[in-house]
Amino acid sequence: YANRIRDGRFRLDGREYRLPVNDGAHHLHGGPGGFHKLPWRVQPFGAVDSVGLRLSRVSAHGEQGYPGRVDVEVTYTLAGDELAVDYVARTDRATPVCLTQHTYFNLTAEPALDVLDHTLQLGAARYTPVDEGLIPTGELAPVDGTPFDFREPTPIGGRIAASDPQLARSGGYDHNFVLRDGDDGGAPELAARVHDPASGRVLEVWTTEPGLQFYSGNYLDGSVRGKEGRAYGHHSGFCLEPQRFPDSPNQPHFPGSILRPGERYQSRTLYRFGVDTVEE
């Protein structure tokens, strides 16, 4: 289950399940042994106009405290300027499922530069405020008049230092935005557009999911190094993570996140890249 679950516990069909905590008192990204830290079977494929990888694994009943055997398949397909990520899951017992992509992006292509000058447009009129533990309070709050209003293109750093208790709790943006009230299972819709005015590079995120977590790289501190040993410093990347809402198993008014036997979990994310003309 991507993102956080309060106190590492939830009730389902009259039974309480306890999960390992790895984010203070809470459960984050599937726990210390989440899917991103486990081996997957990998099958490459290619066609005339695309190439990709199909990843699969079986999560055994009880793994990281979750009920049910869950068969998961994630397919990455690169075609032209678009990267598609397709998720499918099935279970033999009712269980929460929320899968997402946590890639950091920096459209300058230089991790020594931060992303605060990137402009973000995010088509959400509401977001889910969090408490001190970064767990949603349950409110679906309007973005009007707040630093969380990105309905028009706005620099990521334009209001990140505003006097706002929500920003103070996470040192910037680390919040779920409400794209829709439920999972309609339709075609992906445009959720966000990011533009780097210096390079002209553009990223669009399309998704079938009801929520989108925007994270502004608040906890990057240079301790993580990437290609050629380059350090990732404060705000050197941003994440846009399509998802079910955080802590949904404990918040019944949030879009459903419980997968049951006979059902099929299915989600699609499209990352589309382009370039806007850069004026001299």
PDB file of N, CA, C and O in Angstrom, residues 68-117:
ATOM      1  N   GLY A  68      -4.077 -12.092   2.502  1.00  0.00           N
ATOM      2  CA  GLY A  68      -4.288 -12.507   1.127  1.00  0.00           C
ATOM      3  C   GLY A  68      -3.029 -12.692   0.303  1.00  0.00           C
ATOM      4  O   GLY A  68      -2.050 -11.961   0.458  1.00  0.00           O
ATOM      5  N   ARG A  69      -3.069 -13.686  -0.543  1.00  0.00           N
ATOM      6  CA  ARG A  69      -2.060 -13.838  -1.596  1.00  0.00           C
ATOM      7  C   ARG A  69      -2.451 -12.871  -2.707  1.00  0.00           C
ATOM      8  O   ARG A  69      -3.575 -12.916  -3.228  1.00  0.00           O
ATOM      9  N   VAL A  70      -1.521 -12.012  -3.091  1.00  0.00           N
ATOM     10  CA  VAL A  70      -1.792 -11.017  -4.125  1.00  0.00           C
ATOM     11  C   VAL A  70      -0.828 -11.237  -5.292  1.00  0.00           C
ATOM     12  O   VAL A  70       0.394 -11.206  -5.112  1.00  0.00           O
ATOM     13  N   ASP A  71      -1.376 -11.464  -6.463  1.00  0.00           N
ATOM     14  CA  ASP A  71      -0.587 -11.580  -7.691  1.00  0.00           C
ATOM     15  C   ASP A  71      -0.562 -10.221  -8.381  1.00  0.00           C
ATOM     16  O   ASP A  71      -1.625  -9.665  -8.701  1.00  0.00           O
ATOM     17  N   VAL A  72       0.637  -9.693  -8.584  1.00  0.00           N
ATOM     18  CA  VAL A  72       0.799  -8.331  -9.094  1.00  0.00           C
ATOM     19  C   VAL A  72       1.594  -8.356 -10.392  1.00  0.00           C
ATOM     20  O   VAL A  72       2.579  -9.089 -10.521  1.00  0.00           O
ATOM     21  N   GLU A  73       1.177  -7.524 -11.329  1.00  0.00           N
ATOM     22  CA  GLU A  73       1.925  -7.341 -12.566  1.00  0.00           C
ATOM     23  C   GLU A  73       1.987  -5.848 -12.880  1.00  0.00           C
ATOM     24  O   GLU A  73       0.962  -5.161 -12.839  1.00  0.00           O
ATOM     25  N   VAL A  74       3.194  -5.359 -13.146  1.00  0.00           N
ATOM     26  CA  VAL A  74       3.399  -3.960 -13.519  1.00  0.00           C
ATOM     27  C   VAL A  74       4.136  -3.941 -14.855  1.00  0.00           C
ATOM     28  O   VAL A  74       5.183  -4.581 -15.004  1.00  0.00           O
ATOM     29  N   THR A  75       3.584  -3.217 -15.815  1.00  0.00           N
ATOM     30  CA  THR A  75       4.168  -3.163 -17.151  1.00  0.00           C
ATOM     31  C   THR A  75       4.573  -1.739 -17.484  1.00  0.00           C
ATOM     32  O   THR A  75       3.761  -0.811 -17.393  1.00  0.00           O
ATOM     33  N   TYR A  76       5.848  -1.575 -17.847  1.00  0.00           N
ATOM     34  CA  TYR A  76       6.380  -0.294 -18.307  1.00  0.00           C
ATOM     35  C   TYR A  76       6.523  -0.356 -19.828  1.00  0.00           C
ATOM     36  O   TYR A  76       7.191  -1.263 -20.348  1.00  0.00           O
ATOM     37  N   THR A  77       5.926   0.595 -20.529  1.00  0.00           N
ATOM     38  CA  THR A  77       6.006   0.629 -21.989  1.00  0.00           C
ATOM     39  C   THR A  77       6.468   2.016 -22.432  1.00  0.00           C
ATOM     40  O   THR A  77       5.808   3.025 -22.121  1.00  0.00           O
ATOM     41  N   LEU A  78       7.593   2.062 -23.124  1.00  0.00           N
ATOM     42  CA  LEU A  78       8.126   3.317 -23.648  1.00  0.00           C
ATOM     43  C   LEU A  78       7.852   3.373 -25.144  1.00  0.00           C
ATOM     44  O   LEU A  78       8.302   2.508 -25.899  1.00  0.00           O
ATOM     45  N   ALA A  79       7.085   4.386 -25.556  1.00  0.00           N
ATOM     46  CA  ALA A  79       6.749   4.562 -26.966  1.00  0.00           C
ATOM     47  C   ALA A  79       6.877   6.042 -27.299  1.00  0.00           C
ATOM     48  O   ALA A  79       6.086   6.860 -26.811  1.00  0.00           O
ATOM     49  N   GLY A  80       7.876   6.385 -28.099  1.00  0.00           N
ATOM     50  CA  GLY A  80       8.092   7.785 -28.428  1.00  0.00           C
ATOM     51  C   GLY A  80       8.394   8.589 -27.178  1.00  0.00           C
ATOM     52  O   GLY A  80       9.299   8.260 -26.407  1.00  0.00           O
ATOM     53  N   ASP A  81       7.611   9.633 -26.935  1.00  0.00           N
ATOM     54  CA  ASP A  81       7.817  10.517 -25.787  1.00  0.00           C
ATOM     55  C   ASP A  81       6.899  10.175 -24.617  1.00  0.00           C
ATOM     56  O   ASP A  81       6.686  11.004 -23.732  1.00  0.00           O
ATOM     57  N   GLU A  82       6.360   8.957 -24.592  1.00  0.00           N
ATOM     58  CA  GLU A  82       5.417   8.564 -23.543  1.00  0.00           C
ATOM     59  C   GLU A  82       5.885   7.299 -22.843  1.00  0.00           C
ATOM     60  O   GLU A  82       6.260   6.321 -23.482  1.00  0.00           O
ATOM     61  N   LEU A  83       5.847   7.333 -21.515  1.00  0.00           N
ATOM     62  CA  LEU A  83       6.088   6.153 -20.697  1.00  0.00           C
ATOM     63  C   LEU A  83       4.777   5.777 -20.023  1.00  0.00           C
ATOM     64  O   LEU A  83       4.234   6.560 -19.233  1.00  0.00           O
ATOM     65  N   ALA A  84       4.269   4.596 -20.341  1.00  0.00           N
ATOM     66  CA  ALA A  84       3.031   4.105 -19.736  1.00  0.00           C
ATOM     67  C   ALA A  84       3.373   3.099 -18.645  1.00  0.00           C
ATOM     68  O   ALA A  84       4.256   2.253 -18.821  1.00  0.00           O
ATOM     69  N   VAL A  85       2.664   3.211 -17.508  1.00  0.00           N
ATOM     70  CA  VAL A  85       2.832   2.269 -16.405  1.00  0.00           C
ATOM     71  C   VAL A  85       1.459   1.680 -16.096  1.00  0.00           C
ATOM     72  O   VAL A  85       0.536   2.401 -15.713  1.00  0.00           O
ATOM     73  N   ASP A  86       1.332   0.368 -16.306  1.00  0.00           N
ATOM     74  CA  ASP A  86       0.055  -0.325 -16.096  1.00  0.00           C
ATOM     75  C   ASP A  86       0.196  -1.300 -14.938  1.00  0.00           C
ATOM     76  O   ASP A  86       1.139  -2.094 -14.896  1.00  0.00           O
ATOM     77  N   TYR A  87      -0.772  -1.252 -14.017  1.00  0.00           N
ATOM     78  CA  TYR A  87      -0.769  -2.093 -12.828  1.00  0.00           C
ATOM     79  C   TYR A  87      -1.992  -3.006 -12.866  1.00  0.00           C
ATOM     80  O   TYR A  87      -3.104  -2.556 -13.149  1.00  0.00           O
ATOM     81  N   VAL A  88      -1.779  -4.270 -12.526  1.00  0.00           N
ATOM     82  CA  VAL A  88      -2.880  -5.226 -12.389  1.00  0.00           C
ATOM     83  C   VAL A  88      -2.610  -6.061 -11.144  1.00  0.00           C
ATOM     84  O   VAL A  88      -1.466  -6.467 -10.890  1.00  0.00           O
ATOM     85  N   ALA A  89      -3.643  -6.318 -10.350  1.00  0.00           N
ATOM     86  CA  ALA A  89      -3.486  -7.160  -9.160  1.00  0.00           C
ATOM     87  C   ALA A  89      -4.762  -7.955  -8.916  1.00  0.00           C
ATOM     88  O   ALA A  89      -5.873  -7.484  -9.202  1.00  0.00           O
ATOM     89  N   ARG A  90      -4.574  -9.159  -8.366  1.00  0.00           N
ATOM     90  CA  ARG A  90      -5.693 -10.015  -7.956  1.00  0.00           C
ATOM     91  C   ARG A  90      -5.356 -10.622  -6.599  1.00  0.00           C
ATOM     92  O   ARG A  90      -4.182 -10.776  -6.263  1.00  0.00           O
ATOM     93  N   THR A  91      -6.377 -10.969  -5.844  1.00  0.00           N
ATOM     94  CA  THR A  91      -6.159 -11.501  -4.502  1.00  0.00           C
ATOM     95  C   THR A  91      -7.101 -12.659  -4.220  1.00  0.00           C
ATOM     96  O   THR A  91      -8.148 -12.795  -4.871  1.00  0.00           O
ATOM     97  N   ASP A  92      -6.730 -13.493  -3.235  1.00  0.00           N
ATOM     98  CA  ASP A  92      -7.632 -14.564  -2.818  1.00  0.00           C
ATOM     99  C   ASP A  92      -8.335 -14.243  -1.501  1.00  0.00           C
ATOM    100  O   ASP A  92      -9.150 -15.020  -1.027  1.00  0.00           O
ATOM    101  N   ARG A  93      -7.991 -13.082  -0.882  1.00  0.00           N
ATOM    102  CA  ARG A  93      -8.680 -12.595   0.320  1.00  0.00           C
ATOM    103  C   ARG A  93      -8.760 -11.076   0.231  1.00  0.00           C
ATOM    104  O   ARG A  93      -7.899 -10.440  -0.365  1.00  0.00           O
ATOM    105  N   ALA A  94      -9.775 -10.508   0.848  1.00  0.00           N
ATOM    106  CA  ALA A  94      -9.908  -9.058   0.839  1.00  0.00           C
ATOM    107  C   ALA A  94      -8.668  -8.407   1.445  1.00  0.00           C
ATOM    108  O   ALA A  94      -8.192  -8.835   2.510  1.00  0.00           O
ATOM    109  N   THR A  95      -8.162  -7.376   0.786  1.00  0.00           N
ATOM    110  CA  THR A  95      -6.936  -6.720   1.243  1.00  0.00           C
ATOM    111  C   THR A  95      -6.828  -5.335   0.635  1.00  0.00           C
ATOM    112  O   THR A  95      -7.336  -5.095  -0.471  1.00  0.00           O
ATOM    113  N   PRO A  96      -6.183  -4.382   1.312  1.00  0.00           N
ATOM    114  CA  PRO A  96      -5.964  -3.065   0.702  1.00  0.00           C
ATOM    115  C   PRO A  96      -4.886  -3.154  -0.374  1.00  0.00           C
ATOM    116  O   PRO A  96      -3.877  -3.838  -0.199  1.00  0.00           O
ATOM    117  N   VAL A  97      -5.103  -2.455  -1.473  1.00  0.00           N
ATOM    118  CA  VAL A  97      -4.102  -2.374  -2.534  1.00  0.00           C
ATOM    119  C   VAL A  97      -4.042  -0.942  -3.059  1.00  0.00           C
ATOM    120  O   VAL A  97      -5.077  -0.346  -3.381  1.00  0.00           O
ATOM    121  N   CYS A  98      -2.834  -0.407  -3.117  1.00  0.00           N
ATOM    122  CA  CYS A  98      -2.599   0.912  -3.709  1.00  0.00           C
ATOM    123  C   CYS A  98      -1.173   0.892  -4.253  1.00  0.00           C
ATOM    124  O   CYS A  98      -0.217   0.823  -3.481  1.00  0.00           O
ATOM    125  N   LEU A  99      -1.050   0.914  -5.559  1.00  0.00           N
ATOM    126  CA  LEU A  99       0.258   0.854  -6.203  1.00  0.00           C
ATOM    127  C   LEU A  99       0.523   2.163  -6.937  1.00  0.00           C
ATOM    128  O   LEU A  99      -0.383   2.742  -7.538  1.00  0.00           O
ATOM    129  N   THR A 100       1.782   2.621  -6.891  1.00  0.00           N
ATOM    130  CA  THR A 100       2.100   3.880  -7.563  1.00  0.00           C
ATOM    131  C   THR A 100       3.540   3.886  -8.011  1.00  0.00           C
ATOM    132  O   THR A 100       4.282   2.917  -7.821  1.00  0.00           O
ATOM    133  N   GLN A 101       3.949   5.002  -8.600  1.00  0.00           N
ATOM    134  CA  GLN A 101       5.289   5.215  -9.140  1.00  0.00           C
ATOM    135  C   GLN A 101       5.903   6.404  -8.402  1.00  0.00           C
ATOM    136  O   GLN A 101       5.314   7.466  -8.340  1.00  0.00           O
ATOM    137  N   HIS A 102       7.093   6.205  -7.835  1.00  0.00           N
ATOM    138  CA  HIS A 102       7.698   7.221  -6.963  1.00  0.00           C
ATOM    139  C   HIS A 102       8.958   7.839  -7.588  1.00  0.00           C
ATOM    140  O   HIS A 102       9.890   8.218  -6.899  1.00  0.00           O
ATOM    141  N   THR A 103       8.983   7.920  -8.910  1.00  0.00           N
ATOM    142  CA  THR A 103      10.139   8.519  -9.576  1.00  0.00           C
ATOM    143  C   THR A 103      10.271   9.996  -9.218  1.00  0.00           C
ATOM    144  O   THR A 103       9.287  10.735  -9.165  1.00  0.00           O
ATOM    145  N   TYR A 104      11.528  10.425  -9.000  1.00  0.00           N
ATOM    146  CA  TYR A 104      11.835  11.847  -8.846  1.00  0.00           C
ATOM    147  C   TYR A 104      12.167  12.428 -10.214  1.00  0.00           C
ATOM    148  O   TYR A 104      12.943  11.837 -10.977  1.00  0.00           O
ATOM    149  N   PHE A 105      11.617  13.591 -10.508  1.00  0.00           N
ATOM    150  CA  PHE A 105      11.896  14.273 -11.761  1.00  0.00           C
ATOM    151  C   PHE A 105      12.587  15.607 -11.499  1.00  0.00           C
ATOM    152  O   PHE A 105      12.284  16.301 -10.515  1.00  0.00           O
ATOM    153  N   ASN A 106      13.524  15.947 -12.375  1.00  0.00           N
ATOM    154  CA  ASN A 106      14.151  17.262 -12.404  1.00  0.00           C
ATOM    155  C   ASN A 106      14.318  17.594 -13.875  1.00  0.00           C
ATOM    156  O   ASN A 106      15.167  17.016 -14.553  1.00  0.00           O
ATOM    157  N   LEU A 107      13.504  18.501 -14.380  1.00  0.00           N
ATOM    158  CA  LEU A 107      13.477  18.759 -15.820  1.00  0.00           C
ATOM    159  C   LEU A 107      14.659  19.596 -16.292  1.00  0.00           C
ATOM    160  O   LEU A 107      14.825  19.788 -17.500  1.00  0.00           O
ATOM    161  N   THR A 108      15.488  20.070 -15.369  1.00  0.00           N
ATOM    162  CA  THR A 108      16.729  20.721 -15.788  1.00  0.00           C
ATOM    163  C   THR A 108      17.755  19.683 -16.215  1.00  0.00           C
ATOM    164  O   THR A 108      18.731  20.010 -16.881  1.00  0.00           O
ATOM    165  N   ALA A 109      17.535  18.420 -15.796  1.00  0.00           N
ATOM    166  CA  ALA A 109      18.467  17.312 -16.037  1.00  0.00           C
ATOM    167  C   ALA A 109      19.768  17.497 -15.286  1.00  0.00           C
ATOM    168  O   ALA A 109      20.761  16.831 -15.589  1.00  0.00           O
ATOM    169  N   GLU A 110      19.783  18.345 -14.270  1.00  0.00           N
ATOM    170  CA  GLU A 110      20.995  18.582 -13.487  1.00  0.00           C
ATOM    171  C   GLU A 110      20.638  18.593 -12.009  1.00  0.00           C
ATOM    172  O   GLU A 110      20.042  19.551 -11.509  1.00  0.00           O
ATOM    173  N   PRO A 111      20.951  17.503 -11.273  1.00  0.00           N
ATOM    174  CA  PRO A 111      20.536  17.415  -9.870  1.00  0.00           C
ATOM    175  C   PRO A 111      21.183  18.458  -8.958  1.00  0.00           C
ATOM    176  O   PRO A 111      20.746  18.627  -7.829  1.00  0.00           O
ATOM    177  N   ALA A 112      22.211  19.159  -9.448  1.00  0.00           N
ATOM    178  CA  ALA A 112      22.769  20.238  -8.640  1.00  0.00           C
ATOM    179  C   ALA A 112      21.815  21.432  -8.587  1.00  0.00           C
ATOM    180  O   ALA A 112      21.945  22.304  -7.725  1.00  0.00           O
ATOM    181  N   LEU A 113      20.849  21.474  -9.499  1.00  0.00           N
ATOM    182  CA  LEU A 113      19.854  22.547  -9.535  1.00  0.00           C
ATOM    183  C   LEU A 113      18.561  22.048  -8.914  1.00  0.00           C
ATOM    184  O   LEU A 113      18.190  20.888  -9.087  1.00  0.00           O
ATOM    185  N   ASP A 114      17.863  22.910  -8.191  1.00  0.00           N
ATOM    186  CA  ASP A 114      16.600  22.489  -7.593  1.00  0.00           C
ATOM    187  C   ASP A 114      15.456  22.686  -8.592  1.00  0.00           C
ATOM    188  O   ASP A 114      15.656  23.177  -9.718  1.00  0.00           O
ATOM    189  N   VAL A 115      14.260  22.280  -8.163  1.00  0.00           N
ATOM    190  CA  VAL A 115      13.092  22.319  -9.049  1.00  0.00           C
ATOM    191  C   VAL A 115      12.130  23.437  -8.672  1.00  0.00           C
ATOM    192  O   VAL A 115      11.001  23.474  -9.169  1.00  0.00           O
ATOM    193  N   LEU A 116      12.559  24.353  -7.837  1.00  0.00           N
ATOM    194  CA  LEU A 116      11.638  25.366  -7.314  1.00  0.00           C
ATOM    195  C   LEU A 116      11.160  26.350  -8.369  1.00  0.00           C
ATOM    196  O   LEU A 116      10.104  26.977  -8.216  1.00  0.00           O
ATOM    197  N   ASP A 117      11.916  26.492  -9.474  1.00  0.00           N
ATOM    198  CA  ASP A 117      11.476  27.371 -10.551  1.00  0.00           C
ATOM    199  C   ASP A 117      10.573  26.664 -11.558  1.00  0.00           C
ATOM    200  O   ASP A 117      10.011  27.309 -12.444  1.00  0.00           O
TER     201      ASP A 117
END
